[in-house]
mmCIF file of C-alpha atoms in Angstrom:
data_model
loop_
_atom_site.group_PDB
_atom_site.id
_atom_site.type_symbol
_atom_site.label_atom_id
_atom_site.label_comp_id
_atom_site.label_asym_id
_atom_site.label_seq_id
_atom_site.Cartn_x
_atom_site.Cartn_y
_atom_site.Cartn_z
ATOM 1 C CA LEU A 1 2.996 -64.130 70.166
ATOM 2 C CA ARG A 2 2.841 -65.574 66.528
ATOM 3 C CA SER A 3 1.115 -62.713 65.141
ATOM 4 C CA GLU A 4 3.405 -60.177 66.219
ATOM 5 C CA GLN A 5 6.132 -62.191 65.040
ATOM 6 C CA LYS A 6 4.603 -62.268 61.653
ATOM 7 C CA THR A 7 3.938 -58.824 61.686
ATOM 8 C CA LYS A 8 7.973 -58.611 62.148
ATOM 9 C CA LEU A 9 8.500 -60.519 59.739
ATOM 10 C CA SER A 10 6.143 -59.818 56.260
ATOM 11 C CA LYS A 11 9.313 -59.533 54.504
ATOM 12 C CA PHE A 12 10.611 -63.069 54.774
ATOM 13 C CA ASN A 13 9.473 -66.292 53.650
ATOM 14 C CA VAL A 14 8.976 -68.035 57.359
ATOM 15 C CA ASN A 15 7.050 -70.954 58.057
ATOM 16 C CA TRP A 16 5.659 -70.899 61.339
ATOM 17 C CA ILE A 17 5.457 -75.564 62.157
ATOM 18 C CA ASP A 18 3.503 -76.667 64.761
ATOM 19 C CA ASP A 19 4.699 -80.290 65.003
ATOM 20 C CA ASP A 20 8.053 -82.351 64.216
ATOM 21 C CA LEU A 21 6.551 -84.680 62.274
ATOM 22 C CA LEU A 22 6.242 -81.528 59.560
ATOM 23 C CA ILE A 23 9.756 -80.484 59.413
ATOM 24 C CA PRO A 24 10.600 -81.568 55.780
ATOM 25 C CA LYS A 25 13.143 -84.724 55.984
ATOM 26 C CA ILE A 26 16.858 -83.035 55.221
ATOM 27 C CA PRO A 27 19.101 -81.986 57.321
ATOM 28 C CA THR A 28 17.972 -79.583 59.644
ATOM 29 C CA LEU A 29 19.622 -76.294 60.836
ATOM 30 C CA LEU A 30 18.286 -75.390 64.610
ATOM 31 C CA ILE A 31 18.447 -72.707 66.964
ATOM 32 C CA ALA A 32 16.871 -72.450 70.303
ATOM 33 C CA ASN A 33 17.925 -68.558 71.290
ATOM 34 C CA GLU A 34 17.066 -67.609 75.234
ATOM 35 C CA PHE A 35 13.785 -70.674 74.750
ATOM 36 C CA PHE A 36 14.574 -73.255 76.783
ATOM 37 C CA ASP A 37 14.898 -70.828 80.103
ATOM 38 C CA ALA A 38 11.520 -69.826 79.519
ATOM 39 C CA LEU A 39 9.934 -73.197 79.516
ATOM 40 C CA PRO A 40 8.390 -74.305 83.235
ATOM 41 C CA VAL A 41 9.666 -76.362 85.855
ATOM 42 C CA ASN A 42 9.279 -78.147 88.164
ATOM 43 C CA GLN A 43 11.099 -77.636 91.254
ATOM 44 C CA TYR A 44 12.217 -80.346 94.604
ATOM 45 C CA GLN A 45 13.663 -79.685 98.241
ATOM 46 C CA ARG A 46 14.886 -82.389 99.630
ATOM 47 C CA LYS A 47 14.119 -82.990 103.278
ATOM 48 C CA ASN A 48 15.038 -85.706 105.202
ATOM 49 C CA ASN A 49 16.271 -87.855 102.541
ATOM 50 C CA LEU A 50 13.471 -87.424 100.084
ATOM 51 C CA TRP A 51 12.419 -84.767 97.351
ATOM 52 C CA TYR A 52 8.935 -82.925 97.890
ATOM 53 C CA GLU A 53 8.353 -81.260 94.921
ATOM 54 C CA ILE A 54 6.890 -77.364 95.868
ATOM 55 C CA GLN A 55 3.837 -76.423 95.171
ATOM 56 C CA VAL A 56 1.625 -73.144 94.566
ATOM 57 C CA GLY A 57 -0.245 -72.272 97.247
ATOM 58 C CA LEU A 58 -3.307 -69.580 98.937
ATOM 59 C CA LYS A 59 -1.275 -69.048 102.719
ATOM 60 C CA ASN A 60 -3.439 -65.959 104.247
ATOM 61 C CA ASN A 61 -5.647 -65.079 101.362
ATOM 62 C CA GLN A 62 -1.785 -64.338 99.148
ATOM 63 C CA LEU A 63 -0.512 -66.432 96.898
ATOM 64 C CA THR A 64 2.960 -68.952 98.387
ATOM 65 C CA LEU A 65 5.112 -71.375 97.569
ATOM 66 C CA GLY A 66 5.016 -74.183 99.876
ATOM 67 C CA LEU A 67 5.669 -78.318 100.058
ATOM 68 C CA SER A 68 3.890 -80.728 99.136
ATOM 69 C CA HIS A 69 2.594 -83.125 101.487
ATOM 70 C CA ARG A 70 3.853 -86.583 100.625
ATOM 71 C CA PRO A 71 7.672 -87.722 98.776
ATOM 72 C CA THR A 72 7.557 -87.150 95.127
ATOM 73 C CA THR A 73 10.167 -89.212 92.615
ATOM 74 C CA HIS A 74 11.104 -88.069 89.371
ATOM 75 C CA PRO A 75 13.903 -90.305 86.498
ATOM 76 C CA GLU A 76 15.828 -86.817 86.337
ATOM 77 C CA LEU A 77 16.407 -87.362 90.630
ATOM 78 C CA GLU A 78 17.062 -90.978 90.943
ATOM 79 C CA GLY A 79 21.457 -89.954 91.403
ATOM 80 C CA ARG A 80 21.321 -86.361 92.997
ATOM 81 C CA PHE A 81 21.657 -87.538 96.089
ATOM 82 C CA SER A 82 24.554 -87.694 96.144
ATOM 83 C CA GLU A 83 25.480 -84.065 95.020
ATOM 84 C CA SER A 84 22.795 -83.119 96.730
ATOM 85 C CA MET A 85 22.585 -82.359 100.995
ATOM 86 C CA ASP A 86 19.358 -81.749 102.443
ATOM 87 C CA GLY A 87 17.357 -78.261 102.057
ATOM 88 C CA ASP A 88 19.114 -78.299 98.546
ATOM 89 C CA ILE A 89 16.441 -77.873 95.048
ATOM 90 C CA VAL A 90 16.635 -79.298 92.687
ATOM 91 C CA GLU A 91 15.020 -78.225 88.955
ATOM 92 C CA ILE A 92 13.285 -79.943 86.118
ATOM 93 C CA SER A 93 11.778 -79.157 82.931
ATOM 94 C CA ASN A 94 9.824 -81.742 81.706
ATOM 95 C CA ASP A 95 9.009 -79.515 78.704
ATOM 96 C CA ALA A 96 12.254 -79.452 77.662
ATOM 97 C CA ILE A 97 13.441 -83.225 78.362
ATOM 98 C CA ARG A 98 10.538 -83.394 76.095
ATOM 99 C CA ILE A 99 11.372 -81.107 73.447
ATOM 100 C CA SER A 100 15.645 -81.998 73.642
ATOM 101 C CA LYS A 101 14.249 -85.623 73.215
ATOM 102 C CA SER A 102 12.498 -84.166 69.639
ATOM 103 C CA ILE A 103 15.474 -82.598 68.558
ATOM 104 C CA GLY A 104 18.128 -85.670 68.573
ATOM 105 C CA LYS A 105 15.579 -87.809 66.858
ATOM 106 C CA ILE A 106 15.480 -85.424 63.974
ATOM 107 C CA ILE A 107 18.768 -84.622 63.680
ATOM 108 C CA ASN A 108 20.239 -88.777 63.549
ATOM 109 C CA ASN A 109 17.237 -89.252 61.681
ATOM 110 C CA GLN A 110 18.324 -86.579 58.834
ATOM 111 C CA GLY A 111 21.481 -84.919 60.117
ATOM 112 C CA GLY A 112 22.102 -81.250 60.844
ATOM 113 C CA CYS A 113 23.201 -79.554 64.140
ATOM 114 C CA ALA A 114 21.375 -78.232 66.784
ATOM 115 C CA LEU A 115 22.840 -74.613 68.808
ATOM 116 C CA ILE A 116 21.485 -73.734 72.478
ATOM 117 C CA ILE A 117 22.145 -70.558 73.565
ATOM 118 C CA ASP A 118 21.591 -69.768 76.803
ATOM 119 C CA TYR A 119 22.026 -68.775 80.462
ATOM 120 C CA GLY A 120 22.601 -71.602 82.774
ATOM 121 C CA ASP A 121 24.666 -73.900 83.448
ATOM 122 C CA TRP A 122 25.951 -78.329 83.419
ATOM 123 C CA HIS A 123 24.476 -78.959 86.028
ATOM 124 C CA SER A 124 21.019 -77.538 88.051
ATOM 125 C CA LEU A 125 20.855 -76.943 92.222
ATOM 126 C CA GLY A 126 19.809 -74.903 93.495
ATOM 127 C CA SER A 127 16.009 -72.096 92.585
ATOM 128 C CA THR A 128 16.809 -70.098 89.618
ATOM 129 C CA LEU A 129 13.156 -69.243 89.049
ATOM 130 C CA GLN A 130 12.811 -65.023 88.194
ATOM 131 C CA ALA A 131 10.193 -62.723 87.134
ATOM 132 C CA LEU A 132 11.288 -60.143 84.354
ATOM 133 C CA LYS A 133 9.619 -57.132 83.442
ATOM 134 C CA SER A 134 11.622 -54.514 81.903
ATOM 135 C CA HIS A 135 14.281 -56.616 82.128
ATOM 136 C CA LYS A 136 14.124 -55.460 85.965
ATOM 137 C CA SER A 137 13.315 -57.968 88.753
ATOM 138 C CA LYS A 138 10.223 -58.637 90.134
ATOM 139 C CA ASN A 139 8.196 -61.443 92.761
ATOM 140 C CA ILE A 140 7.105 -63.944 90.988
ATOM 141 C CA PHE A 141 3.156 -63.452 92.159
ATOM 142 C CA ASP A 142 3.513 -60.048 91.094
ATOM 143 C CA LYS A 143 1.017 -59.653 88.013
ATOM 144 C CA PRO A 144 0.893 -63.066 87.765
ATOM 145 C CA GLY A 145 0.999 -63.438 83.156
ATOM 146 C CA LYS A 146 1.718 -60.067 82.508
ATOM 147 C CA VAL A 147 5.525 -60.929 84.137
ATOM 148 C CA ASP A 148 8.212 -62.901 81.900
ATOM 149 C CA LEU A 149 8.793 -66.259 84.617
ATOM 150 C CA THR A 150 12.326 -68.105 83.340
ATOM 151 C CA CYS A 151 15.033 -70.530 85.064
ATOM 152 C CA HIS A 152 18.608 -71.075 84.359
ATOM 153 C CA VAL A 153 18.594 -73.583 81.373
ATOM 154 C CA ASP A 154 20.240 -77.434 82.684
ATOM 155 C CA PHE A 155 22.413 -77.924 79.597
ATOM 156 C CA GLU A 156 22.708 -81.591 80.986
ATOM 157 C CA ALA A 157 19.584 -82.771 81.323
ATOM 158 C CA LEU A 158 19.555 -81.443 77.517
ATOM 159 C CA ALA A 159 22.422 -83.076 75.695
ATOM 160 C CA LYS A 160 22.008 -86.166 77.435
ATOM 161 C CA ASN A 161 18.225 -86.837 77.059
ATOM 162 C CA SER A 162 19.041 -85.653 73.574
ATOM 163 C CA GLY A 163 19.862 -89.683 72.306
ATOM 164 C CA CYS A 164 22.376 -87.790 70.110
ATOM 165 C CA ALA A 165 26.409 -86.223 70.249
ATOM 166 C CA TYR A 166 27.149 -82.907 71.594
ATOM 167 C CA SER A 167 29.252 -80.391 72.144
ATOM 168 C CA ARG A 168 31.806 -78.863 75.081
ATOM 169 C CA LEU A 169 29.108 -76.601 77.393
ATOM 170 C CA THR A 170 31.376 -74.052 75.803
ATOM 171 C CA THR A 171 30.233 -69.611 76.549
ATOM 172 C CA GLN A 172 28.933 -67.515 74.271
ATOM 173 C CA GLY A 173 32.920 -64.434 74.755
ATOM 174 C CA VAL A 174 35.187 -68.145 73.516
ATOM 175 C CA PHE A 175 32.424 -69.299 70.866
ATOM 176 C CA LEU A 176 31.786 -65.976 69.315
ATOM 177 C CA GLU A 177 35.562 -65.694 69.594
ATOM 178 C CA ARG A 178 36.326 -69.286 67.256
ATOM 179 C CA LEU A 179 34.292 -67.639 65.205
ATOM 180 C CA GLY A 180 35.462 -64.604 64.379
ATOM 181 C CA ILE A 181 33.955 -61.606 65.742
ATOM 182 C CA SER A 182 36.986 -59.354 66.875
ATOM 183 C CA ASP A 183 37.841 -60.023 63.140
ATOM 184 C CA ARG A 184 34.652 -58.890 62.223
ATOM 185 C CA ALA A 185 34.829 -56.199 64.167
ATOM 186 C CA ASN A 186 37.818 -54.498 63.094
ATOM 187 C CA GLN A 187 36.087 -54.754 60.158
ATOM 188 C CA LEU A 188 33.183 -53.181 60.824
ATOM 189 C CA LEU A 189 35.277 -50.056 62.230
ATOM 190 C CA LYS A 190 37.318 -50.337 59.213
ATOM 191 C CA ASN A 191 35.227 -49.746 56.510
ATOM 192 C CA SER A 192 32.181 -47.477 58.894
ATOM 193 C CA LYS A 193 32.454 -44.220 59.229
ATOM 194 C CA PRO A 194 33.581 -42.444 62.877
ATOM 195 C CA LYS A 195 30.381 -41.645 64.960
ATOM 196 C CA ASN A 196 29.815 -45.876 64.973
ATOM 197 C CA HIS A 197 32.397 -46.704 66.238
ATOM 198 C CA LYS A 198 31.541 -46.370 69.703
ATOM 199 C CA SER A 199 27.735 -48.528 69.034
ATOM 200 C CA ILE A 200 30.634 -51.435 66.771
ATOM 201 C CA ILE A 201 32.974 -51.511 69.880
ATOM 202 C CA SER A 202 30.221 -51.511 72.777
ATOM 203 C CA ALA A 203 28.249 -54.350 71.179
ATOM 204 C CA HIS A 204 30.961 -56.536 70.678
ATOM 205 C CA ARG A 205 32.355 -56.282 74.836
ATOM 206 C CA ARG A 206 28.444 -57.131 75.273
ATOM 207 C CA LEU A 207 28.468 -60.157 73.286
ATOM 208 C CA THR A 208 31.267 -60.662 74.615
ATOM 209 C CA HIS A 209 32.889 -59.032 77.405
ATOM 210 C CA PRO A 210 33.158 -61.905 80.953
ATOM 211 C CA ASP A 211 31.285 -58.276 82.828
ATOM 212 C CA GLU A 212 28.028 -58.490 80.645
ATOM 213 C CA MET A 213 27.088 -61.604 77.977
ATOM 214 C CA GLY A 214 30.354 -63.702 77.675
ATOM 215 C CA THR A 215 30.561 -66.254 80.548
ATOM 216 C CA LEU A 216 26.724 -65.834 81.313
ATOM 217 C CA PHE A 217 25.138 -66.670 77.825
ATOM 218 C CA LYS A 218 26.000 -70.933 77.547
ATOM 219 C CA VAL A 219 26.366 -72.326 73.826
ATOM 220 C CA LEU A 220 25.847 -75.952 73.128
ATOM 221 C CA GLY A 221 25.651 -78.202 70.026
ATOM 222 C CA LEU A 222 24.005 -81.278 69.477
ATOM 223 C CA TYR A 223 25.248 -82.996 66.690
ATOM 224 C CA ALA A 224 24.611 -86.870 64.691
ATOM 225 C CA ARG A 225 27.068 -89.468 66.008
ATOM 226 C CA ASN A 226 28.817 -90.441 63.154
ATOM 227 C CA GLU A 227 29.960 -86.217 62.606
ATOM 228 C CA SER A 228 31.666 -83.648 64.110
ATOM 229 C CA SER A 229 30.898 -81.103 66.315
ATOM 230 C CA PRO A 230 29.509 -77.560 64.552
ATOM 231 C CA ALA A 231 32.279 -74.825 64.796
ATOM 232 C CA GLY A 232 33.103 -72.498 67.117
ATOM 233 C CA LEU A 233 32.458 -76.008 69.919
ATOM 234 C CA LEU A 234 34.649 -78.705 70.946
ATOM 235 C CA ASN A 235 33.656 -82.646 71.217
#
């Protein structure tokens, strides 16, 4: 992936950082657009008031999902009994929690903010695991390694584990409208040739309309406790 990025971004001065300790000690603006949905998750199912991890196994020589033989515990599961019933599934991404803590530490120590743009909800409940290839849904065990596996983002887990201040979760459409996307689109229409109008209108609709990306994608801001939330977001 990095090799492909270097090829496509060869005209720009881009640095790849493997360790957050190498980030310059200056106020940092971090943008994570469809990043957290690609991280691994663990799924847990409630059964007889206990939590069991959903694991991958073999049945008739075919990959399948099943419950672990023994119940398990996780700090993120401790408060989930009051809002769930037997059979409900909760998804937890340990990598997402770890990264959000790292982001929060950078923001608190150096200043700046983070914008997290992804699909998901404030609170995780239910299985959202899916496999996609060429924008089409696939079986999660169809050609392992050849399809994209993704889960909805639990924004509450990111916010509350970051250790810094966070904004209200906002739909992408509302966020972009607050930043003036409609004014920008109208300006582009005014200054462009008629043959380009359709693509401008289509792009605006795709990003903001409730039937497209406008409500599917959400935006969360992380920022230092003594600062205001990023533009377009509310405290």
